[in-house]
Short mmCIF file of C-alpha atoms and ligand atoms in Angstrom, two decimals:
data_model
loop_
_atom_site.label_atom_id
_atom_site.label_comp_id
_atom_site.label_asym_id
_atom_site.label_seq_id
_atom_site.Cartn_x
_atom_site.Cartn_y
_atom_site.Cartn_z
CA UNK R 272 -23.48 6.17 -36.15
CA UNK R 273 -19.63 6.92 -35.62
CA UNK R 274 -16.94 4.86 -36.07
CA UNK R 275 -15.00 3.59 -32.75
CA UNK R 276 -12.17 5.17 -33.60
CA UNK R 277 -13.42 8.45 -33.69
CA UNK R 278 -16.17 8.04 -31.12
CA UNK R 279 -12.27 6.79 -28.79
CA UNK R 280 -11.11 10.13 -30.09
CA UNK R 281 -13.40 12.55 -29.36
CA UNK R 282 -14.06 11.36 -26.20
CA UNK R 283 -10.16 11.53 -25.57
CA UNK R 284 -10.06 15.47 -26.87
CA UNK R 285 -13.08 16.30 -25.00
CA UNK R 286 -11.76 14.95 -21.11
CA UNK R 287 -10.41 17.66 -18.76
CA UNK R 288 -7.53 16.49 -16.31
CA UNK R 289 -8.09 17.17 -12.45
CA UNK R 290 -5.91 19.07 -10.86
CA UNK R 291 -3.08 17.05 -9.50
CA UNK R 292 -2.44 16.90 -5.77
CA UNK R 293 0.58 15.57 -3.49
CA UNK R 294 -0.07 12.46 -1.84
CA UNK R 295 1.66 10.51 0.90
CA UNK R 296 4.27 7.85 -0.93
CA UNK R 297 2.56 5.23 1.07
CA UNK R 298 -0.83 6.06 -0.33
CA UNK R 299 -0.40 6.67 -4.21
CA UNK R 300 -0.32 2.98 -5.33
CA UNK R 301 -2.32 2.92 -8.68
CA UNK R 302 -1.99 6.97 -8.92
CA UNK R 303 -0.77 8.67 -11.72
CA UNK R 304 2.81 10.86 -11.36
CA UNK R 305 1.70 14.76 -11.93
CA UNK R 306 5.16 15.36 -13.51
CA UNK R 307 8.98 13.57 -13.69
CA UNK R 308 10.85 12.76 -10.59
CA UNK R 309 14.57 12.51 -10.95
CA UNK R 310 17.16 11.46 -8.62
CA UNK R 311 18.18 13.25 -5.76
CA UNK R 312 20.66 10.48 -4.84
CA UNK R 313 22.60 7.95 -6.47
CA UNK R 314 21.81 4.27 -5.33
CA UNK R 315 23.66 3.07 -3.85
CA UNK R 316 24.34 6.28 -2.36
CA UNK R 317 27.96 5.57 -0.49
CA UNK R 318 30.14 2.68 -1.83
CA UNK R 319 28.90 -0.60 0.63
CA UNK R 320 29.38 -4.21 1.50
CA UNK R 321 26.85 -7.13 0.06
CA UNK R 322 28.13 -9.37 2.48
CA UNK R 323 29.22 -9.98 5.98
CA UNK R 324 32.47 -10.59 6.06
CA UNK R 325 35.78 -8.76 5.66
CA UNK R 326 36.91 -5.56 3.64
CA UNK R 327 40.50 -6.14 1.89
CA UNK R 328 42.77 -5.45 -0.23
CA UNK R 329 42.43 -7.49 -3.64
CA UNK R 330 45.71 -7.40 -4.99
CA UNK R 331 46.95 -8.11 -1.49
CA UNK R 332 44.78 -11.16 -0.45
CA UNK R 333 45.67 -14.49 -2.24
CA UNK R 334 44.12 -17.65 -1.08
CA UNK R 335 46.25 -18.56 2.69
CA UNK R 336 46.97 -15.18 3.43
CA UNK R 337 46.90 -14.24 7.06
CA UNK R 338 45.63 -10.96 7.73
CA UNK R 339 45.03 -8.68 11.15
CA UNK R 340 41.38 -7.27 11.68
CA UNK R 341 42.04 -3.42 12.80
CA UNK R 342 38.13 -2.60 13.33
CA UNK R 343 34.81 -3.35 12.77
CA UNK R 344 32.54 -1.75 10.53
CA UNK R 345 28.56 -1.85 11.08
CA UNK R 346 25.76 -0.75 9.09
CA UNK R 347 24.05 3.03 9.73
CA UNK R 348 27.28 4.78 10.68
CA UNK R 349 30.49 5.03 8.64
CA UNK R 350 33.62 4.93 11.09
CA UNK R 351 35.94 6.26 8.78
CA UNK R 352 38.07 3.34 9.08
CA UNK R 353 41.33 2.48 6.53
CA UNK R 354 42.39 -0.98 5.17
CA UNK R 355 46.22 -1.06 4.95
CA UNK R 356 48.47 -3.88 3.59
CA UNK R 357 48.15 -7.04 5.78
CA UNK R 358 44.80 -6.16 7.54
CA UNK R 359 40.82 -6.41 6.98
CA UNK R 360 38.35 -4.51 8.80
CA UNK R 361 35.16 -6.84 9.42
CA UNK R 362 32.02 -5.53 7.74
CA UNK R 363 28.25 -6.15 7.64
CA UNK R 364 26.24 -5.89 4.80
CA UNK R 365 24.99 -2.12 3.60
CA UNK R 366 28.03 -0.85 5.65
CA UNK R 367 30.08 2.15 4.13
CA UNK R 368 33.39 0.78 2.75
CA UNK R 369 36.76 1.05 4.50
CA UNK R 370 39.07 3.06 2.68
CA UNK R 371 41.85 1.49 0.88
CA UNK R 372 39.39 -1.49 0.57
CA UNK R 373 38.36 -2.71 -2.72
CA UNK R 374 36.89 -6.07 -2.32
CA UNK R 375 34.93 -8.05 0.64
CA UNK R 376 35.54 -11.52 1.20
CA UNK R 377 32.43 -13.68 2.75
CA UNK R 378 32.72 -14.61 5.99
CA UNK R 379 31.82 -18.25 5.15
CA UNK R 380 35.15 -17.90 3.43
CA UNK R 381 37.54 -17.03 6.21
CA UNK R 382 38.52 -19.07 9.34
CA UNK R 383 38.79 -16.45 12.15
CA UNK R 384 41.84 -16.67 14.81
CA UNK R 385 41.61 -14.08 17.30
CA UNK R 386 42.00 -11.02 16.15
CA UNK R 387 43.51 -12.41 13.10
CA UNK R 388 41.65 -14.57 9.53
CA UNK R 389 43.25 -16.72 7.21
CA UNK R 390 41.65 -15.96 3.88
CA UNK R 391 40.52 -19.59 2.35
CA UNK R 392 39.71 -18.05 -1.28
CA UNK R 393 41.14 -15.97 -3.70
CA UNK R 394 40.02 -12.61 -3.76
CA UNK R 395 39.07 -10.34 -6.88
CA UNK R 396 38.67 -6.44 -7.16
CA UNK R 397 34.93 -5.96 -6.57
CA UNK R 398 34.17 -8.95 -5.23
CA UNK R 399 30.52 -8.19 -3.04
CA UNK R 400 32.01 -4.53 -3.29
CA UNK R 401 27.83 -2.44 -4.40
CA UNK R 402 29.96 0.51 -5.33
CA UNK R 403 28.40 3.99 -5.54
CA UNK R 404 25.53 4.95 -8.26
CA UNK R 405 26.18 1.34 -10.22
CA UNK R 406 22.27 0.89 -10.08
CA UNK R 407 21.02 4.63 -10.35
CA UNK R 408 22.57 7.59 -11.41
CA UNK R 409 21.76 11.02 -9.62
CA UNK R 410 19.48 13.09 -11.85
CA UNK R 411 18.69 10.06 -13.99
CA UNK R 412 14.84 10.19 -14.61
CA UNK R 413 12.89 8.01 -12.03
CA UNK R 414 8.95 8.46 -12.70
CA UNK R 415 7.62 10.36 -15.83
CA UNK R 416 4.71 12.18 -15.24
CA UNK R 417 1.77 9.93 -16.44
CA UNK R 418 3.29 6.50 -15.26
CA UNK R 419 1.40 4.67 -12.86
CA UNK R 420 2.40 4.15 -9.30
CA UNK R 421 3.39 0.93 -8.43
CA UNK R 422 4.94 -0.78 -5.49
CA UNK R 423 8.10 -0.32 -6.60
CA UNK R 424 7.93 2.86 -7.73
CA UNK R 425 7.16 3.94 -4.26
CA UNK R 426 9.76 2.15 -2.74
CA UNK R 427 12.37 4.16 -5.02
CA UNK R 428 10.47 7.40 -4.81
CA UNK R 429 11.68 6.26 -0.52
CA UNK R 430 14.98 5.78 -1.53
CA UNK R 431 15.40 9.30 -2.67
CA UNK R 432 13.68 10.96 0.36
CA UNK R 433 10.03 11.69 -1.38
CA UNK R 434 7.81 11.71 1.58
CA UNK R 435 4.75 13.05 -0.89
CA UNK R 436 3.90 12.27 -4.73
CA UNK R 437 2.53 14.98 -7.14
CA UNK R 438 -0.47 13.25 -8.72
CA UNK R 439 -3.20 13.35 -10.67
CA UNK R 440 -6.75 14.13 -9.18
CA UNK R 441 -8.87 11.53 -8.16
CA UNK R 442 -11.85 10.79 -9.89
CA UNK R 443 -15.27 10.36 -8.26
CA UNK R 444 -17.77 8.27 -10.25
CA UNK R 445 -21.65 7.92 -10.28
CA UNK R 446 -23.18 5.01 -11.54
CA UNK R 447 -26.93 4.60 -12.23
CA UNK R 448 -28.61 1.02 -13.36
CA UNK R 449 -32.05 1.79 -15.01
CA UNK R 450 -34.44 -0.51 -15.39
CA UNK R 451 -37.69 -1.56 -14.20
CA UNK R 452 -36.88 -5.23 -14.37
CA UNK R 453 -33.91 -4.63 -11.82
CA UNK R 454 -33.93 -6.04 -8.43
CA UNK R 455 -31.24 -5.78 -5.75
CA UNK R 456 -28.90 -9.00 -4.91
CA UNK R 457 -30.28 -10.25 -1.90
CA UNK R 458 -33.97 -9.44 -2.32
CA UNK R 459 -36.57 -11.69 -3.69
CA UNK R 460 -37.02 -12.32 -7.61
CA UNK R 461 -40.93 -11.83 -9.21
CA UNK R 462 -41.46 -13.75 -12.43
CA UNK R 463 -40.02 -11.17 -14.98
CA UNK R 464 -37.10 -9.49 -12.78
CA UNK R 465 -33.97 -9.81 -13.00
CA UNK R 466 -31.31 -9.31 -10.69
CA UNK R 467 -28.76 -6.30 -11.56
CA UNK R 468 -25.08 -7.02 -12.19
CA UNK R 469 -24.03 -4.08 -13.82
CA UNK R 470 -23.73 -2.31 -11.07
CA UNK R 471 -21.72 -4.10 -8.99
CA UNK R 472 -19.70 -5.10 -12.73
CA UNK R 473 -19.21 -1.23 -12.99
CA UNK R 474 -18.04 -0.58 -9.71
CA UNK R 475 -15.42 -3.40 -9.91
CA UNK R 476 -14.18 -1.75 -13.21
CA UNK R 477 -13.53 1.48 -12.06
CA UNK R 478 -12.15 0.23 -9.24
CA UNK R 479 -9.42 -1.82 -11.56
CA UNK R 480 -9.25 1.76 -12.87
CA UNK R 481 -7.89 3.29 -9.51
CA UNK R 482 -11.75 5.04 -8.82
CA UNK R 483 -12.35 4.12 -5.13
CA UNK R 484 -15.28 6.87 -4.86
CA UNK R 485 -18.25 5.55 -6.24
CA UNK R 486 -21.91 6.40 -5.92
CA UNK R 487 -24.22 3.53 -6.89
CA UNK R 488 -27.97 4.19 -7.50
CA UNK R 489 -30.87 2.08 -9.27
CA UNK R 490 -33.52 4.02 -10.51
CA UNK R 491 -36.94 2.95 -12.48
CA UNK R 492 -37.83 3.51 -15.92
CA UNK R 493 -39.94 7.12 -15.19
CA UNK R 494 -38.28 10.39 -15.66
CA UNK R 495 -38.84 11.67 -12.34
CA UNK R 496 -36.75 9.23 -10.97
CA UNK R 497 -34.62 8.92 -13.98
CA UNK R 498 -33.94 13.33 -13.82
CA UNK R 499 -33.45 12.88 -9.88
CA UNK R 500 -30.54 10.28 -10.00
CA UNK R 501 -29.11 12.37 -12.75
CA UNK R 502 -28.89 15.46 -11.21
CA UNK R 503 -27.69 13.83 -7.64
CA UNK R 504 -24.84 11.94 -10.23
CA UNK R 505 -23.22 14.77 -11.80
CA UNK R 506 -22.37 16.51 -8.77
CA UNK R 507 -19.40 14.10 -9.64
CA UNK R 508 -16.38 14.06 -12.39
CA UNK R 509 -17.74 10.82 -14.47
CA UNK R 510 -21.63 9.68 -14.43
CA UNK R 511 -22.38 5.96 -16.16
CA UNK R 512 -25.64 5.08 -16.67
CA UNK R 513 -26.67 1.74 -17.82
CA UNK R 514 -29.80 0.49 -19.83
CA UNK R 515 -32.13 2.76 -21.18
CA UNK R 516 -29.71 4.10 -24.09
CA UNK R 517 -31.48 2.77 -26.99
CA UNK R 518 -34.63 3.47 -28.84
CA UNK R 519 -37.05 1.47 -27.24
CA UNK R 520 -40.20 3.53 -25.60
CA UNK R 521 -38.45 2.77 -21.71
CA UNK R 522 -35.02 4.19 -22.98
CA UNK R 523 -35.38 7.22 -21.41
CA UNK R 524 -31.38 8.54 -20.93
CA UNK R 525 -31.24 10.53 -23.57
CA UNK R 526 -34.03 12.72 -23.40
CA UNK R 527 -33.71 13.45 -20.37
CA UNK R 528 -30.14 13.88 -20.25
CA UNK R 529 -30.84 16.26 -23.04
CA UNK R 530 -33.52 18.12 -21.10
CA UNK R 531 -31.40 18.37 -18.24
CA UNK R 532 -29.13 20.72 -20.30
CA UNK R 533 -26.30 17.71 -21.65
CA UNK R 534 -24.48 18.44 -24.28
CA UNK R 535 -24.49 14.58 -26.27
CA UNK R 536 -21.48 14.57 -28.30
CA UNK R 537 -22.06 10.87 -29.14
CA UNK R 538 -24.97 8.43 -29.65
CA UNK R 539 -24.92 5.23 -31.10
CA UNK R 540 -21.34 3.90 -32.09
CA UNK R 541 -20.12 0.91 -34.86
CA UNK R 542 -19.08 -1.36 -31.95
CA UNK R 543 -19.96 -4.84 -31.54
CA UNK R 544 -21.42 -5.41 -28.74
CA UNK R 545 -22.42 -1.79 -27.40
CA UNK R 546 -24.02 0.23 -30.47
CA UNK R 547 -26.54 2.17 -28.29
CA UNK R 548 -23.10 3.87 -26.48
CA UNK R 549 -23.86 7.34 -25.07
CA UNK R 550 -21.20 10.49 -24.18
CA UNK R 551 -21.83 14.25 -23.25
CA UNK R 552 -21.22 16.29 -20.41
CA UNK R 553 -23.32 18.17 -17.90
CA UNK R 554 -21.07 21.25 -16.98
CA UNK R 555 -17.65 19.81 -15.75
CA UNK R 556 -19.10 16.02 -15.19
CA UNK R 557 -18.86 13.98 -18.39
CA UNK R 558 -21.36 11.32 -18.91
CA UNK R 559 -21.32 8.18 -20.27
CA UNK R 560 -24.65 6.02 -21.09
CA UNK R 561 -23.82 2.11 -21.59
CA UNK R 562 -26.45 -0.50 -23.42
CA UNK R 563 -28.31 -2.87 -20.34
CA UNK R 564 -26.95 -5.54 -21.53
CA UNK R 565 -23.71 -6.62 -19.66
CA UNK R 566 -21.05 -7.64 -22.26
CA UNK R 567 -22.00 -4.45 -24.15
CA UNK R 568 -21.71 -2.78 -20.87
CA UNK R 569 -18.22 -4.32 -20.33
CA UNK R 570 -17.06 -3.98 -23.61
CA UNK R 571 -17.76 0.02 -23.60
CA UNK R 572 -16.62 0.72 -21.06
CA UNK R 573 -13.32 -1.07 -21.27
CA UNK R 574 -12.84 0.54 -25.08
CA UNK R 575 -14.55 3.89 -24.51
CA UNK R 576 -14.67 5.04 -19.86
CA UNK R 577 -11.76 3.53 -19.15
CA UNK R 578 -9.72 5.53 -21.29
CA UNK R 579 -11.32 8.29 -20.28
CA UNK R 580 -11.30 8.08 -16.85
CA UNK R 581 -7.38 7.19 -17.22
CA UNK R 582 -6.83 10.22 -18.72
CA UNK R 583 -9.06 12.32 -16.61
CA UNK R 584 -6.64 10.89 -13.58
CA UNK R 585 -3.93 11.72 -15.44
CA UNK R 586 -2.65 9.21 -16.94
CA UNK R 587 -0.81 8.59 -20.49
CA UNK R 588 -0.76 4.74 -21.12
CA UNK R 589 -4.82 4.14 -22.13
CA UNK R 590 -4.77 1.31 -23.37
CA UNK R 591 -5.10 -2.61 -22.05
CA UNK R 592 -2.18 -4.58 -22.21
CA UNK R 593 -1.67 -6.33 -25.51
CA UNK R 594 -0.12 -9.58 -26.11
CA UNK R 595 0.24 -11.72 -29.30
CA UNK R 596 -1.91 -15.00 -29.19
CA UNK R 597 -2.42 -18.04 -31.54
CA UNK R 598 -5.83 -18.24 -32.35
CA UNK R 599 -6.86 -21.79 -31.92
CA UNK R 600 -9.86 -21.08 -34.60
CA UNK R 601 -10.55 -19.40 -37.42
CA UNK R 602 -13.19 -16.23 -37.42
CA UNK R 603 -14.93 -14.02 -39.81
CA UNK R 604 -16.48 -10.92 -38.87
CA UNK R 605 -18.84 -10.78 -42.20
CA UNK R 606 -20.98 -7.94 -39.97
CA UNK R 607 -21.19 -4.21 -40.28
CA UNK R 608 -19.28 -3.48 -37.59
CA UNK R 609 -15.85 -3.91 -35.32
CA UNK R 610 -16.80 -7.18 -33.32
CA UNK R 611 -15.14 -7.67 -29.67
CA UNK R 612 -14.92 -11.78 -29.53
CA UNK R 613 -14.06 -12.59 -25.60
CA UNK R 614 -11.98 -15.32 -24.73
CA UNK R 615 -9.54 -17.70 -22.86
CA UNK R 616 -6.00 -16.17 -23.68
CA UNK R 617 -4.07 -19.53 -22.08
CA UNK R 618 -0.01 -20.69 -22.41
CA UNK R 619 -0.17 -17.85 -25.69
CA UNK R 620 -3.17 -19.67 -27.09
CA UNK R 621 -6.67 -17.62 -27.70
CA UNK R 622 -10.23 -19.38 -27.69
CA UNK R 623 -13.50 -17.45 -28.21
CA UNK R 624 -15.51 -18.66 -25.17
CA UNK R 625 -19.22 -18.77 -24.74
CA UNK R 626 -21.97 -17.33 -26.33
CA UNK R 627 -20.40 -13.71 -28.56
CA UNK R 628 -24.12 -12.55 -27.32
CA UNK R 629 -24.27 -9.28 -25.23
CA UNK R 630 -26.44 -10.85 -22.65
CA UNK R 631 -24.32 -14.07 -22.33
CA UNK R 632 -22.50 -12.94 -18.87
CA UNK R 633 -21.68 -16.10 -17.79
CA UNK R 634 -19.73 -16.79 -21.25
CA UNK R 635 -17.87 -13.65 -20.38
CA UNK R 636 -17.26 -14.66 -16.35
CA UNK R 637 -15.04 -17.58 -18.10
CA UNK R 638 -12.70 -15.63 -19.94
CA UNK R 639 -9.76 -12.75 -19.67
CA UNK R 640 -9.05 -11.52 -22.90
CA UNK R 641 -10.86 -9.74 -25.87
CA UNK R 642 -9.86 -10.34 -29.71
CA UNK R 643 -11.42 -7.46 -32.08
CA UNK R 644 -12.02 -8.51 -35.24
CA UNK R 645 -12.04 -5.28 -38.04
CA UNK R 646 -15.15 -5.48 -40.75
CA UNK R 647 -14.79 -8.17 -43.21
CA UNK R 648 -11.83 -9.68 -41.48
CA UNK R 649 -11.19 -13.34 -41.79
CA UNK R 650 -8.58 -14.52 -39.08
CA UNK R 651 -7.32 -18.44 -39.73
CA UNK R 652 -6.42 -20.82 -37.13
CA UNK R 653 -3.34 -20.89 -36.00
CA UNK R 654 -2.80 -17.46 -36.97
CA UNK R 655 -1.03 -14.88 -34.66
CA UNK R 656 -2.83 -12.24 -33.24
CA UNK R 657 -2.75 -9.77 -30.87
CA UNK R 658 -5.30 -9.61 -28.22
CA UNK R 659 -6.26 -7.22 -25.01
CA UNK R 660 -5.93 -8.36 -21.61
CA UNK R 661 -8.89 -7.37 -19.27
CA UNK R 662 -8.15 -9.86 -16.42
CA UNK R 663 -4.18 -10.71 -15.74
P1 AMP T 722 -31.72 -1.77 -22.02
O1 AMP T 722 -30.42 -1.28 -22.54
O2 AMP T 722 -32.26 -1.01 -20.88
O3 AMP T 722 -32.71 -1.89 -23.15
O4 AMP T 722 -31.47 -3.26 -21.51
C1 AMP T 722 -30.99 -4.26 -22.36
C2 AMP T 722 -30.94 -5.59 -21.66
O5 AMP T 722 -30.03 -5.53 -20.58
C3 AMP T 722 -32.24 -6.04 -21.08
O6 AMP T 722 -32.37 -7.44 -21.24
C4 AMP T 722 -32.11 -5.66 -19.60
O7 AMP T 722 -32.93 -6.44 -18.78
C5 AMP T 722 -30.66 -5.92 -19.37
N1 AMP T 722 -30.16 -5.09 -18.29
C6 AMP T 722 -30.35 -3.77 -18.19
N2 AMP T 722 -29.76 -3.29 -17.07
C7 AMP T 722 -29.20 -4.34 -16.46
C8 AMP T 722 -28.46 -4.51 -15.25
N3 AMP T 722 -28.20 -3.46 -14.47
N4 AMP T 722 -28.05 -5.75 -14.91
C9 AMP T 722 -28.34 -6.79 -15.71
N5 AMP T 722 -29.01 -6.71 -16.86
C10 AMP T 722 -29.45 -5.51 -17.23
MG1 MG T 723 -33.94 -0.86 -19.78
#
């Protein structure tokens, strides 16, 4: 049995990136940037008005001055108008500047007369002036390659003129539930069954992880089945299998991942839940085999796929989000290995919730955060720690 640290770190040297590809702006929300994007343009890109009102002359306007209005100014075309001593041009907001104007005065703060305004306010240099490349310079860096797309990353990637995004690839995923006890939602329950969540739990967490391709497939405990779901899975870039990891007579995974010519670079792993945590590859489709039960499930593959995938897409930020908390009790772990407590992480406060059992899944439903506690670790109430944010 590895530690999780180096089971995390193997797995991390042994991913392959897919090749990046350009995307539409409009559809690489959650996508990771192939390389850095500077600035083609400053922003603002042409000295502008934030207001509707009247371009002037600062040092020229004191409050009762009367003033002539030589022209009018719109948005979307720039006139090429001047502002001389004794007149305003009226502007609209986002329209280019007048020159010889260095300040705009608010409409609201002018009473109009014909073709002349009385100015009611005193009027500084600047004033509602957005004056060229204040908020981005051109050439400044704009996206480094690894970030992830967001929705305001495309809207500035639109501001410079990027119709298309280098990214990284997508991934497709396979996931297989194994288990003889598994029935569908929907269907009806025998005494013994149980209906299968990790499925739909695994498909909802690579989804969270930008995977939108995913092949779902139940199979029974044989190795007929078993062998035909894995080959059919790693025609794709990541396989997950669930259950049948361990060392009971029905956990079949290994073997015949073995047989069917994986190499398994990891078995077993000092993790709490998840020990029975399984990676290798098949050719160029790495495989991951997570314990049946679906906290373990959860908890690998938020500490051990997720990562991977991440990086597989390209990205460099792997980890969940990690605030500090006060921990509103005190824990030991006094067990032999790193223990994954989930919780309610509420107004900076953290408390366990539930059952810590691997099969308690309705224990985990309740909560959005996960506090590892090291080997012989006592944390005290009221301490500060920091925990990871699954659910935000
Ligand atoms: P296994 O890892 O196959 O030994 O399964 C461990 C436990 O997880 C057993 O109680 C299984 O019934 C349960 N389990 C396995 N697969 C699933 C699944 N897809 N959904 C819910 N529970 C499961
Ligand atoms: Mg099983």
């Amino acid at each position: 049995m590895i530690s999780e640290e180096e089971a995390r770190q193997r797995i991390l040297e042994k991913v392959t990136l897919l090749p990046e590809r350009a995307v539409p702006i409009a559809s690489a929300l959650d996508c990771f940037a192939a390389r850095d994007y500077f600035a083609r343009l400053p922003l603002p890109a042409f000295d502008n008005s934030a207001m509707d009102g009247y371009a002037v002359l600062a040092s020229l306007c004191n409050k009762g001055e009367r003033l002539r209005v030589v022209g009018e100014q719109p948005a979307g075309l720039d006139r090429k108008l001047r502002v001389n001593a004794g007149e305003a041009v009226r502007i609209f907001t986002g329209a280019t500047l007048p020159q010889g104007a260095d300040a705009i005065v608010m409409q609201e703060d002018v009473t109009r007369d014909g073709t002349e305004i009385s100015v009611n306010v005193d009027v500084e240099v600047g004033e509602f002036v957005r004056r060229r490349g204040c908020d981005l310079a051109e050439g400044q860096m704009i996206l480094t390659r690894g970030e992830r797309i967001r929705a305001a990353t495309i809207a500035l990637l639109a501001s410079q003129g990027f119709a298309n995004v280098t990214v990284g690839g997508e991934a497709a995923a396979a996931v297989i539930s194994t288990g003889d006890e598994l029935v569908k939602p929907g269907e009806e329950l025998q005494p013994g069954q149980i209906y299968d969540g990790n499925s739909v739990l695994l498909r909802a967490l690579l989804q969270r992880c930008g995977v939108r391709a995913t092949a779902m497939e139940h199979c029974r405990d044989d190795r007929e089945s078993l062998d035909d779901a894995i080959k059919r899975g790693t025609k794709n870039h990541v396989l997950i299998i669930t259950g049948g990891v361990s060392v009971g007579e029905h956990d079949l995974v290994k073997e015949a991942l073995r047989e069917l010519g994986a190499k398994i670079e990891i078995w077993r792993v000092a993790i709490k839940p998840g020990k029975p945590f399984l990676f290798g590859n098949i050719g160029e489709c790495f495989v991951f085999g997570l314990p049946g039960n679906p906290v373990s499930a959860f908890v690998t593959f938020l500490q051990f796929v997720r990562p991977a995938i991440l990086r597989r897409m390209g990205a460099t930020n792997l980890d969940l989000t990690q605030v500090p908390a006060r921990l509103t009790i005190g824990l030991t772990n006094d067990g032999d290995r790193p223990h994954y407590i989930r919780g309610r992480l509420e107004h900076g406060k953290f408390t366990p919730v539930g059952r810590q059992e691997s099969h308690a899944l309705f224990g985990l439903s309740q909560t959005n955060a996960l506090l590892r506690v090291a080997v012989g670790q006592s944390l005290q109430a009221d301490e500060i720690v920091q925990v990871q944010i699954w659910d935000s």
